[in-house]
Every structure is written in C-alpha cells, then in structure tokens.
C-alpha cells in the first residue's frame, strides 16, 4: 500500500462517518425541493398544498415609489427553507397593513437593508401576517408543528412577505391557528395585535406587577386613552386593554361609536367634534395614551391633562435614519426624544411592532377566551390586491383589509 493510499485510508477512518452523516442530513434537507425527489416521497405527490413547480404567484415591488410600483407575477421563484428552524407555508389568507404601503414608498429602507444582510434589495414581496398550511418543515422545527397543520404567523419587515402563494417563516413566529376564528378573521390579528400589545405592555407598562396589585378595587383601575380606536391596531388595543380590566377611552368617527362600544370602549370621543380636545382634557387624567391614529409625538403637547405615558407608533426613528444615515439619524432621534419629553405633562415614548412569541401566546389566549376578535373592514381576492392596497392607503378603516388566497 503506497503512501497516498495509506493517507486516504487514515482520513476515511477518522472522518468518513462524520462526512457520511452530514451528507445524509443534507440529502434529507434538500430532497423535497427536487422535482424527482418529490415524486419519490410517499404521499407528497398527493398533497395539494406542496409546490410541485418551483414558481409561484405573488405581488412584489422592484423599486420604491407609489402603488404603481406593485407588480403581479406568476413567475416568482418559490422561497427555500435554509435553516432547520424554518417552515414553508402555503398561504390561505393574508392581511394588508399600513406598513406595506409605507415599505412601497421606501420607508425604513436604510435600516431594513442592514438587517437583511444582503446586497440584493429587490424584488420585495409584501405582506406581514397570514394564515396558511405547513407544507415543509426544517429538521429543527418543534414536533407539534407538522406538515398539513393550519397555522397563523407573522413576518418581520426585513423579511420577504406573504402576499404570495408560499412563504418561508421561522417556526418561532407561527403557531396553530385558533379554532374559533376563520382564516379571514385570524390572518388579520397578529401584526396589528402584536403592535398594540407591545405599545400597551412593553412601552406603556400595562399589566405589570404594580398594576395587578392596584386592580383590587374598581376605583383604582387604570385609565387608557386609545387614539384612532377604529383602525386595525386600534380595534386590537381596545380589546386588549379591556381584557386587563382598565377603563378604556377611544377616539373615532361618530359612525364608529357603536362598534368601539361593542369591542369594550367605556367612552368614545368623536374626533370630528369641535370640542374634541376639551373632551380629552375633561376625561383625564390617563395612565396610558396610545396613539394608533398617526398623530405623532407632537400631539402629546396639546393634551392639557396629566398622563403617565404617551406611546406613539408614528416616531421619526426610521425616517431620520433614511434621511441622515445611521449615525447622524440616531443623533437626531435622541434629540427628538429629549425634545418630545421637555414640553408635555407625562412621558412620551415610541412604540413599535415587536414579533415575540410570548406576545403571540397572549393574543391566542385572549382569542380562546373570546376576549379578542378581528374586525374585518373588507376582503379582496388575491388578483385584486391593488384594490386592497388602495383601501389601506385611503385610510379611515373600520378594522382590517384582507386578501383571500383560498
């Protein structure tokens, strides 16, 4: 046996089993994406949800601008599961959120591109929350998430979205869809619900230990004012706040008063009233004011009653970074936050959508207790997504706008 043969033999006995195991795992991981392998998998060729072609239909943008930049294509490459914790989902229904319209215009592009960790910015697929069927799972996905399960989930803004036939999502951001809800209702909860949840709990401090101790008598209930209570985030916020046994005030148009009262608002203030601000002042003070109407930080200075926290989802953070870069933009952000807190009667904070599993579990628990439901403004067919985007852009919604892909 020559020297080369001996060296190869030693290498194989030391490393061969590891290499073989790694290759088998790789084969198991990529096989379902091969057309021939799909035919070999027992039962897979009979599953209507599994993609037997490597192309799909969806809505994307190839540059930033207005709604005319949104393009439909039936030749989009199906995304692949790249890590063991990801799943592929066949989308059955998805909602349209204001963030989709903002992203079309390039909102937050500077920071989101850094988070994407790739030089390829386009095309971008829209859509943040959905209901769908699991058609493939990575090796590290929890065992309770099986192929064929109907799940709901949410996708962070820096990831490719779900306004397409298939999407790939980390398994930490999906869970089984609540049985009490239809696909149309369920797909509209998570993005708006997690935004409202983070504003009330993470930024506003609702539901902490001190608050629970204070709720021993009805006279000590917290008081929460929700600006823009009839929109997607607002309808979620009203119900979430009410589930915490707080006294809920909500603002909205006059024709939304009955809906907001049904959702749990104890007092509805008509923003079209000439004495609107005076009504806000006379009903104060408030523990939390949650701005779901896009009023922004400056509105806090107009409120002439005391409040604990004013939480707005219309912060200048991403716009400052887009306009001035990461370093200068963050300097401006710090200055803006200091300025916002120098002239009000309470603490001004910026709230954001936060995709956390414990937030999803909280929302699902409220649904199962029949304390949270989705108010659906309108439903559009998948081919008419532009109409859905236009409806959201026009504003004055009564709940969520939904795309039906079934």
Short mmCIF file of C-alpha atoms in Angstrom, two decimals:
data_model
loop_
_atom_site.label_atom_id
_atom_site.label_comp_id
_atom_site.label_asym_id
_atom_site.label_seq_id
_atom_site.Cartn_x
_atom_site.Cartn_y
_atom_site.Cartn_z
CA UNK A 1 0.00 0.00 0.00
CA UNK A 2 1.61 3.30 -1.11
CA UNK A 3 1.78 6.50 0.97
CA UNK A 4 -1.25 8.16 -0.73
CA UNK A 5 -3.43 5.12 -0.20
CA UNK A 6 -2.44 4.93 3.47
CA UNK A 7 -3.15 8.63 3.97
CA UNK A 8 -6.58 8.35 2.33
CA UNK A 9 -7.36 5.30 4.41
CA UNK A 10 -6.48 7.08 7.67
CA UNK A 11 -8.51 10.14 6.61
CA UNK A 12 -11.55 8.00 5.84
CA UNK A 13 -11.48 6.07 9.12
CA UNK A 14 -11.15 9.32 11.09
CA UNK A 15 -13.60 11.48 9.14
CA UNK A 16 -15.67 9.21 6.91
CA UNK A 17 -18.58 8.54 9.31
CA UNK A 18 -18.98 12.27 10.05
CA UNK A 19 -18.92 13.19 6.37
CA UNK A 20 -21.42 10.45 5.53
CA UNK A 21 -23.79 11.58 8.29
CA UNK A 22 -23.53 15.20 7.14
CA UNK A 23 -24.27 14.23 3.54
CA UNK A 24 -27.29 12.15 4.59
CA UNK A 25 -28.66 15.09 6.60
CA UNK A 26 -28.10 17.40 3.64
CA UNK A 27 -29.85 14.95 1.33
CA UNK A 28 -32.81 14.74 3.70
CA UNK A 29 -32.95 18.53 3.92
CA UNK A 30 -32.86 19.36 0.18
CA UNK A 31 -34.72 16.37 -1.30
CA UNK A 32 -38.20 17.86 -1.07
CA UNK A 33 -37.09 20.76 -3.30
CA UNK A 34 -36.10 18.41 -6.12
CA UNK A 35 -38.91 17.60 -8.56
CA UNK A 36 -37.81 13.98 -8.85
CA UNK A 37 -37.48 13.64 -5.07
CA UNK A 38 -41.00 14.98 -4.56
CA UNK A 39 -42.35 12.16 -6.72
CA UNK A 40 -40.42 9.63 -4.67
CA UNK A 41 -41.70 10.84 -1.29
CA UNK A 42 -44.65 8.68 -0.37
CA UNK A 43 -47.79 10.76 -0.20
CA UNK A 44 -46.16 14.09 -1.09
CA UNK A 45 -47.34 13.99 -4.69
CA UNK A 46 -50.89 13.66 -3.36
CA UNK A 47 -50.67 16.72 -1.12
CA UNK A 48 -52.40 19.62 -2.91
CA UNK A 49 -50.50 22.21 -0.88
CA UNK A 50 -46.98 21.05 -1.75
CA UNK A 51 -45.35 23.03 -4.58
CA UNK A 52 -44.57 20.64 -7.43
CA UNK A 53 -43.38 23.53 -9.54
CA UNK A 54 -40.62 25.90 -8.46
CA UNK A 55 -42.56 29.04 -9.44
CA UNK A 56 -45.44 30.81 -7.69
CA UNK A 57 -47.76 33.81 -7.95
CA UNK A 58 -47.30 36.92 -5.85
CA UNK A 59 -47.12 40.71 -5.52
CA UNK A 60 -43.74 42.43 -5.45
CA UNK A 61 -42.01 45.76 -5.91
CA UNK A 62 -38.81 46.21 -7.94
CA UNK A 63 -38.25 49.82 -6.90
CA UNK A 64 -39.66 52.26 -4.36
CA UNK A 65 -42.49 54.62 -5.23
CA UNK A 66 -46.28 54.66 -5.29
CA UNK A 67 -48.77 51.84 -5.78
CA UNK A 68 -47.97 51.71 -9.49
CA UNK A 69 -44.66 50.08 -8.50
CA UNK A 70 -46.51 46.99 -7.20
CA UNK A 71 -46.41 44.24 -9.81
CA UNK A 72 -48.11 40.87 -10.07
CA UNK A 73 -46.09 37.91 -11.30
CA UNK A 74 -46.77 34.20 -11.76
CA UNK A 75 -43.07 33.51 -12.28
CA UNK A 76 -41.68 34.16 -8.78
CA UNK A 77 -39.19 31.60 -7.53
CA UNK A 78 -40.55 29.70 -4.54
CA UNK A 79 -38.51 30.53 -1.39
CA UNK A 80 -36.47 27.73 0.12
CA UNK A 81 -36.11 26.59 3.69
CA UNK A 82 -32.49 27.43 4.52
CA UNK A 83 -32.27 26.69 8.25
CA UNK A 84 -33.54 23.87 10.39
CA UNK A 85 -35.94 26.13 12.30
CA UNK A 86 -37.87 27.34 9.24
CA UNK A 87 -41.10 26.12 7.68
CA UNK A 88 -42.64 26.57 4.25
CA UNK A 89 -46.29 27.61 4.36
CA UNK A 90 -48.92 27.67 1.63
CA UNK A 91 -50.73 30.97 2.24
CA UNK A 92 -54.53 30.80 2.53
CA UNK A 93 -55.26 34.37 3.66
CA UNK A 94 -53.16 37.43 4.48
CA UNK A 95 -53.89 40.93 5.69
CA UNK A 96 -52.76 44.27 4.27
CA UNK A 97 -51.26 46.68 6.80
CA UNK A 98 -50.18 50.34 6.65
CA UNK A 99 -46.58 49.15 6.93
CA UNK A 100 -46.97 47.53 3.49
CA UNK A 101 -47.88 50.89 1.98
CA UNK A 102 -45.01 52.57 3.81
CA UNK A 103 -42.49 49.96 2.59
CA UNK A 104 -43.62 50.51 -1.00
CA UNK A 105 -42.53 54.13 -0.58
CA UNK A 106 -39.13 53.12 0.80
CA UNK A 107 -39.85 53.74 4.48
CA UNK A 108 -37.09 52.35 6.69
CA UNK A 109 -35.03 51.07 3.75
CA UNK A 110 -31.66 52.06 5.25
CA UNK A 111 -32.04 50.11 8.49
CA UNK A 112 -34.03 47.23 6.98
CA UNK A 113 -31.33 46.64 4.35
CA UNK A 114 -28.72 46.40 7.10
CA UNK A 115 -30.89 43.80 8.85
CA UNK A 116 -31.28 41.82 5.61
CA UNK A 117 -27.51 41.31 5.42
CA UNK A 118 -27.54 41.09 1.63
CA UNK A 119 -26.74 43.38 -1.27
CA UNK A 120 -29.88 42.20 -3.11
CA UNK A 121 -32.64 44.62 -2.15
CA UNK A 122 -35.24 43.83 -4.82
CA UNK A 123 -37.66 42.34 -5.59
CA UNK A 124 -39.50 42.68 -2.28
CA UNK A 125 -42.61 40.64 -1.54
CA UNK A 126 -45.20 42.45 0.57
CA UNK A 127 -47.33 41.13 3.47
CA UNK A 128 -46.72 40.72 7.20
CA UNK A 129 -49.30 38.32 8.72
CA UNK A 130 -51.14 35.30 7.39
CA UNK A 131 -52.94 32.00 7.85
CA UNK A 132 -51.62 29.01 5.93
CA UNK A 133 -50.81 25.31 5.76
CA UNK A 134 -47.38 23.88 6.57
CA UNK A 135 -46.07 22.04 3.50
CA UNK A 136 -42.46 21.55 4.56
CA UNK A 137 -40.55 21.78 7.84
CA UNK A 138 -36.88 22.02 8.72
CA UNK A 139 -35.15 19.42 10.87
CA UNK A 140 -35.16 21.64 13.96
CA UNK A 141 -38.84 22.65 13.91
CA UNK A 142 -40.79 21.65 17.07
CA UNK A 143 -42.57 18.32 16.69
CA UNK A 144 -46.00 19.77 17.37
CA UNK A 145 -45.78 21.69 14.07
CA UNK A 146 -46.48 19.04 11.44
CA UNK A 147 -46.94 19.05 7.69
CA UNK A 148 -50.60 19.78 6.95
CA UNK A 149 -51.20 21.83 10.12
CA UNK A 150 -53.07 25.12 9.71
CA UNK A 151 -51.11 27.91 11.37
CA UNK A 152 -51.12 31.67 11.74
CA UNK A 153 -47.93 33.66 11.77
CA UNK A 154 -46.21 36.98 11.36
CA UNK A 155 -43.18 38.08 9.33
CA UNK A 156 -40.74 40.85 10.40
CA UNK A 157 -40.50 43.83 7.99
CA UNK A 158 -36.94 42.98 6.87
CA UNK A 159 -38.01 39.54 5.62
CA UNK A 160 -39.77 38.61 2.38
CA UNK A 161 -43.53 38.80 2.94
CA UNK A 162 -46.60 36.63 2.49
CA UNK A 163 -48.57 38.24 -0.36
CA UNK A 164 -47.65 35.21 -2.42
CA UNK A 165 -48.69 31.58 -2.68
CA UNK A 166 -45.85 30.35 -0.47
CA UNK A 167 -43.68 31.88 2.23
CA UNK A 168 -40.84 30.69 4.46
CA UNK A 169 -41.01 31.69 8.13
CA UNK A 170 -39.09 30.88 11.27
CA UNK A 171 -41.10 28.44 13.37
CA UNK A 172 -40.85 30.72 16.42
CA UNK A 173 -43.21 33.14 14.66
CA UNK A 174 -46.01 30.70 13.89
CA UNK A 175 -48.42 28.68 15.98
CA UNK A 176 -51.60 26.73 15.38
CA UNK A 177 -54.49 28.92 14.26
CA UNK A 178 -57.19 29.37 16.94
CA UNK A 179 -60.14 27.15 16.07
CA UNK A 180 -62.67 29.82 16.99
CA UNK A 181 -61.60 32.00 14.05
CA UNK A 182 -61.99 31.62 10.31
CA UNK A 183 -58.94 32.03 8.10
CA UNK A 184 -60.11 35.52 7.10
CA UNK A 185 -60.50 36.62 10.73
CA UNK A 186 -57.31 35.00 12.02
CA UNK A 187 -54.98 36.40 9.37
CA UNK A 188 -55.75 39.96 10.45
CA UNK A 189 -54.83 39.69 14.12
CA UNK A 190 -51.12 39.12 14.62
CA UNK A 191 -49.42 42.17 13.08
CA UNK A 192 -51.90 44.69 14.48
CA UNK A 193 -52.31 42.72 17.69
CA UNK A 194 -48.59 42.50 18.40
CA UNK A 195 -48.21 46.20 17.65
CA UNK A 196 -50.98 47.06 20.13
CA UNK A 197 -49.64 44.52 22.66
CA UNK A 198 -46.11 45.96 22.54
CA UNK A 199 -47.42 49.53 22.85
CA UNK A 200 -49.59 48.73 25.87
CA UNK A 201 -47.32 46.28 27.71
CA UNK A 202 -43.72 46.82 26.61
CA UNK A 203 -43.82 50.60 26.17
CA UNK A 204 -46.84 51.58 28.25
CA UNK A 205 -46.24 49.28 31.23
CA UNK A 206 -49.79 47.90 31.32
CA UNK A 207 -50.27 44.65 33.22
CA UNK A 208 -47.13 44.74 35.36
CA UNK A 209 -46.97 43.61 38.98
CA UNK A 210 -47.80 47.02 40.44
CA UNK A 211 -50.76 47.38 38.08
CA UNK A 212 -52.16 43.99 39.07
CA UNK A 213 -51.90 44.92 42.75
CA UNK A 214 -53.69 48.20 42.08
CA UNK A 215 -56.65 46.49 40.41
CA UNK A 216 -58.04 45.23 43.72
CA UNK A 217 -60.88 47.77 43.54
CA UNK A 218 -62.69 49.18 40.53
CA UNK A 219 -61.90 52.75 41.62
CA UNK A 220 -58.20 52.08 41.16
CA UNK A 221 -58.50 50.75 37.61
CA UNK A 222 -56.01 52.15 35.12
CA UNK A 223 -57.31 54.61 32.57
CA UNK A 224 -56.22 54.18 28.94
CA UNK A 225 -56.97 56.54 26.05
CA UNK A 226 -56.64 55.00 22.58
CA UNK A 227 -56.35 57.49 19.71
CA UNK A 228 -57.67 56.01 16.46
CA UNK A 229 -59.63 53.18 18.04
CA UNK A 230 -61.43 52.07 14.86
CA UNK A 231 -58.37 51.13 12.78
CA UNK A 232 -56.56 47.79 12.66
CA UNK A 233 -54.23 48.46 15.62
CA UNK A 234 -56.85 50.49 17.47
CA UNK A 235 -59.50 47.75 17.48
CA UNK A 236 -56.90 45.33 18.86
CA UNK A 237 -55.76 47.83 21.51
CA UNK A 238 -59.31 48.47 22.76
CA UNK A 239 -59.93 44.75 23.29
CA UNK A 240 -56.51 44.01 24.80
CA UNK A 241 -56.83 46.92 27.23
CA UNK A 242 -60.35 45.89 28.20
CA UNK A 243 -59.15 42.35 28.95
CA UNK A 244 -56.87 43.89 31.60
CA UNK A 245 -59.88 45.42 33.38
CA UNK A 246 -58.89 49.01 32.61
CA UNK A 247 -61.19 51.94 31.90
CA UNK A 248 -60.95 52.39 28.13
CA UNK A 249 -61.44 55.69 26.30
CA UNK A 250 -61.24 55.58 22.50
CA UNK A 251 -61.37 58.20 19.76
CA UNK A 252 -63.03 57.63 16.41
CA UNK A 253 -65.51 58.98 13.90
CA UNK A 254 -69.10 59.31 15.05
CA UNK A 255 -70.23 56.32 12.97
CA UNK A 256 -67.67 54.06 14.71
CA UNK A 257 -69.04 54.65 18.22
CA UNK A 258 -71.29 51.56 18.32
CA UNK A 259 -68.50 49.30 17.08
CA UNK A 260 -66.00 50.63 19.62
CA UNK A 261 -68.51 50.26 22.47
CA UNK A 262 -69.13 46.65 21.42
CA UNK A 263 -65.37 46.00 21.50
CA UNK A 264 -65.18 47.29 25.07
CA UNK A 265 -64.64 51.06 24.99
CA UNK A 266 -66.25 52.66 28.05
CA UNK A 267 -66.27 56.11 26.43
CA UNK A 268 -65.97 57.03 22.74
CA UNK A 269 -64.79 60.55 21.79
CA UNK A 270 -65.71 61.87 18.34
CA UNK A 271 -62.59 63.34 16.75
CA UNK A 272 -64.80 65.39 14.44
CA UNK A 273 -66.29 67.32 17.33
CA UNK A 274 -65.16 70.95 17.57
CA UNK A 275 -64.59 70.41 21.30
CA UNK A 276 -62.62 67.19 20.76
CA UNK A 277 -59.50 68.27 22.68
CA UNK A 278 -61.61 69.66 25.51
CA UNK A 279 -63.36 66.28 25.84
CA UNK A 280 -59.94 64.58 26.08
CA UNK A 281 -58.87 67.02 28.82
CA UNK A 282 -62.08 66.73 30.83
CA UNK A 283 -61.96 62.92 30.87
CA UNK A 284 -58.34 62.82 32.09
CA UNK A 285 -56.02 62.02 33.68
CA UNK A 286 -54.83 58.87 31.88
CA UNK A 287 -52.29 56.23 32.81
CA UNK A 288 -51.56 55.48 29.14
CA UNK A 289 -52.37 57.32 25.93
CA UNK A 290 -51.81 55.02 22.92
CA UNK A 291 -51.54 56.81 19.59
CA UNK A 292 -52.86 54.48 16.88
CA UNK A 293 -54.07 57.36 14.70
CA UNK A 294 -50.72 58.64 13.44
CA UNK A 295 -50.98 61.82 15.50
CA UNK A 296 -47.28 61.61 16.33
CA UNK A 297 -45.23 62.81 19.33
CA UNK A 298 -46.22 66.47 18.89
CA UNK A 299 -49.84 65.73 19.77
CA UNK A 300 -48.75 64.99 23.35
CA UNK A 301 -48.02 68.69 23.88
CA UNK A 302 -51.65 69.54 23.01
CA UNK A 303 -53.03 67.40 25.81
CA UNK A 304 -53.70 69.65 28.80
CA UNK A 305 -54.24 66.92 31.38
CA UNK A 306 -51.82 64.65 33.19
CA UNK A 307 -50.86 61.27 31.77
CA UNK A 308 -48.36 58.59 32.70
CA UNK A 309 -47.14 57.54 29.23
CA UNK A 310 -47.93 58.76 25.75
CA UNK A 311 -46.97 55.95 23.34
CA UNK A 312 -47.00 56.72 19.61
CA UNK A 313 -46.35 54.35 16.70
CA UNK A 314 -45.55 57.35 14.46
CA UNK A 315 -41.99 58.00 15.57
CA UNK A 316 -39.33 59.70 13.40
CA UNK A 317 -36.77 56.95 14.08
CA UNK A 318 -36.65 55.21 10.68
CA UNK A 319 -37.26 58.40 8.70
CA UNK A 320 -34.34 60.13 10.40
CA UNK A 321 -32.06 57.20 9.57
CA UNK A 322 -33.33 57.15 5.96
CA UNK A 323 -32.66 60.89 5.57
CA UNK A 324 -29.44 61.34 7.55
CA UNK A 325 -27.78 57.92 7.79
CA UNK A 326 -27.33 55.57 10.70
CA UNK A 327 -25.12 57.72 12.94
CA UNK A 328 -26.49 61.21 12.27
CA UNK A 329 -30.01 59.82 12.15
CA UNK A 330 -29.70 58.29 15.61
CA UNK A 331 -28.29 61.54 16.98
CA UNK A 332 -31.38 63.30 15.66
CA UNK A 333 -33.55 60.57 17.17
CA UNK A 334 -32.06 61.14 20.61
CA UNK A 335 -32.57 64.90 20.27
CA UNK A 336 -36.18 64.40 19.12
CA UNK A 337 -36.98 62.15 22.05
CA UNK A 338 -35.49 64.63 24.50
CA UNK A 339 -37.47 67.45 22.89
CA UNK A 340 -40.70 65.42 22.99
CA UNK A 341 -40.27 64.90 26.72
CA UNK A 342 -39.46 68.51 27.54
CA UNK A 343 -42.89 70.01 27.00
CA UNK A 344 -45.58 67.50 27.95
CA UNK A 345 -47.38 66.52 31.13
CA UNK A 346 -46.12 62.94 31.03
CA UNK A 347 -43.53 60.65 29.48
CA UNK A 348 -43.51 60.41 25.67
CA UNK A 349 -42.40 57.04 24.24
CA UNK A 350 -42.11 55.50 20.79
CA UNK A 351 -43.86 52.19 20.20
CA UNK A 352 -43.19 49.53 17.55
CA UNK A 353 -44.36 46.22 16.19
CA UNK A 354 -42.45 43.59 18.17
CA UNK A 355 -42.69 39.96 16.92
CA UNK A 356 -42.33 37.99 20.15
CA UNK A 357 -43.67 34.51 20.81
CA UNK A 358 -44.98 35.48 24.24
CA UNK A 359 -47.00 38.24 22.61
CA UNK A 360 -48.48 35.73 20.17
CA UNK A 361 -49.33 33.41 23.04
CA UNK A 362 -51.05 36.29 24.87
CA UNK A 363 -53.17 37.13 21.81
CA UNK A 364 -54.09 33.49 21.21
CA UNK A 365 -55.15 33.11 24.84
CA UNK A 366 -57.45 36.14 24.52
CA UNK A 367 -58.97 34.67 21.34
CA UNK A 368 -59.63 31.36 23.07
CA UNK A 369 -61.25 33.22 25.97
CA UNK A 370 -63.43 35.07 23.42
CA UNK A 371 -61.98 38.40 24.52
CA UNK A 372 -60.33 39.23 21.19
CA UNK A 373 -61.66 39.14 17.64
CA UNK A 374 -60.72 40.66 14.32
CA UNK A 375 -62.91 43.39 12.88
CA UNK A 376 -62.76 42.92 9.09
CA UNK A 377 -63.17 46.09 7.05
CA UNK A 378 -63.13 44.39 3.63
CA UNK A 379 -61.97 41.25 1.80
CA UNK A 380 -60.31 41.27 -1.62
CA UNK A 381 -59.44 38.44 -3.98
CA UNK A 382 -55.74 37.80 -4.49
CA UNK A 383 -55.92 39.08 -8.08
CA UNK A 384 -57.26 42.41 -6.80
CA UNK A 385 -54.50 43.15 -4.28
CA UNK A 386 -54.02 46.65 -5.72
CA UNK A 387 -57.58 47.47 -4.63
CA UNK A 388 -56.72 46.26 -1.11
CA UNK A 389 -53.55 48.39 -1.02
CA UNK A 390 -55.53 51.42 -2.19
CA UNK A 391 -58.16 50.85 0.52
CA UNK A 392 -55.46 50.85 3.21
CA UNK A 393 -53.74 53.88 1.72
CA UNK A 394 -57.01 55.83 1.71
CA UNK A 395 -57.36 55.29 5.47
CA UNK A 396 -60.42 55.72 7.70
CA UNK A 397 -60.67 51.94 8.08
CA UNK A 398 -63.06 50.01 10.26
CA UNK A 399 -60.76 47.13 11.09
CA UNK A 400 -58.55 45.07 8.77
CA UNK A 401 -58.26 44.66 4.99
CA UNK A 402 -57.73 41.03 3.97
CA UNK A 403 -56.54 39.15 0.87
CA UNK A 404 -58.23 35.79 0.26
CA UNK A 405 -55.91 33.26 -1.42
CA UNK A 406 -58.10 30.20 -0.90
#
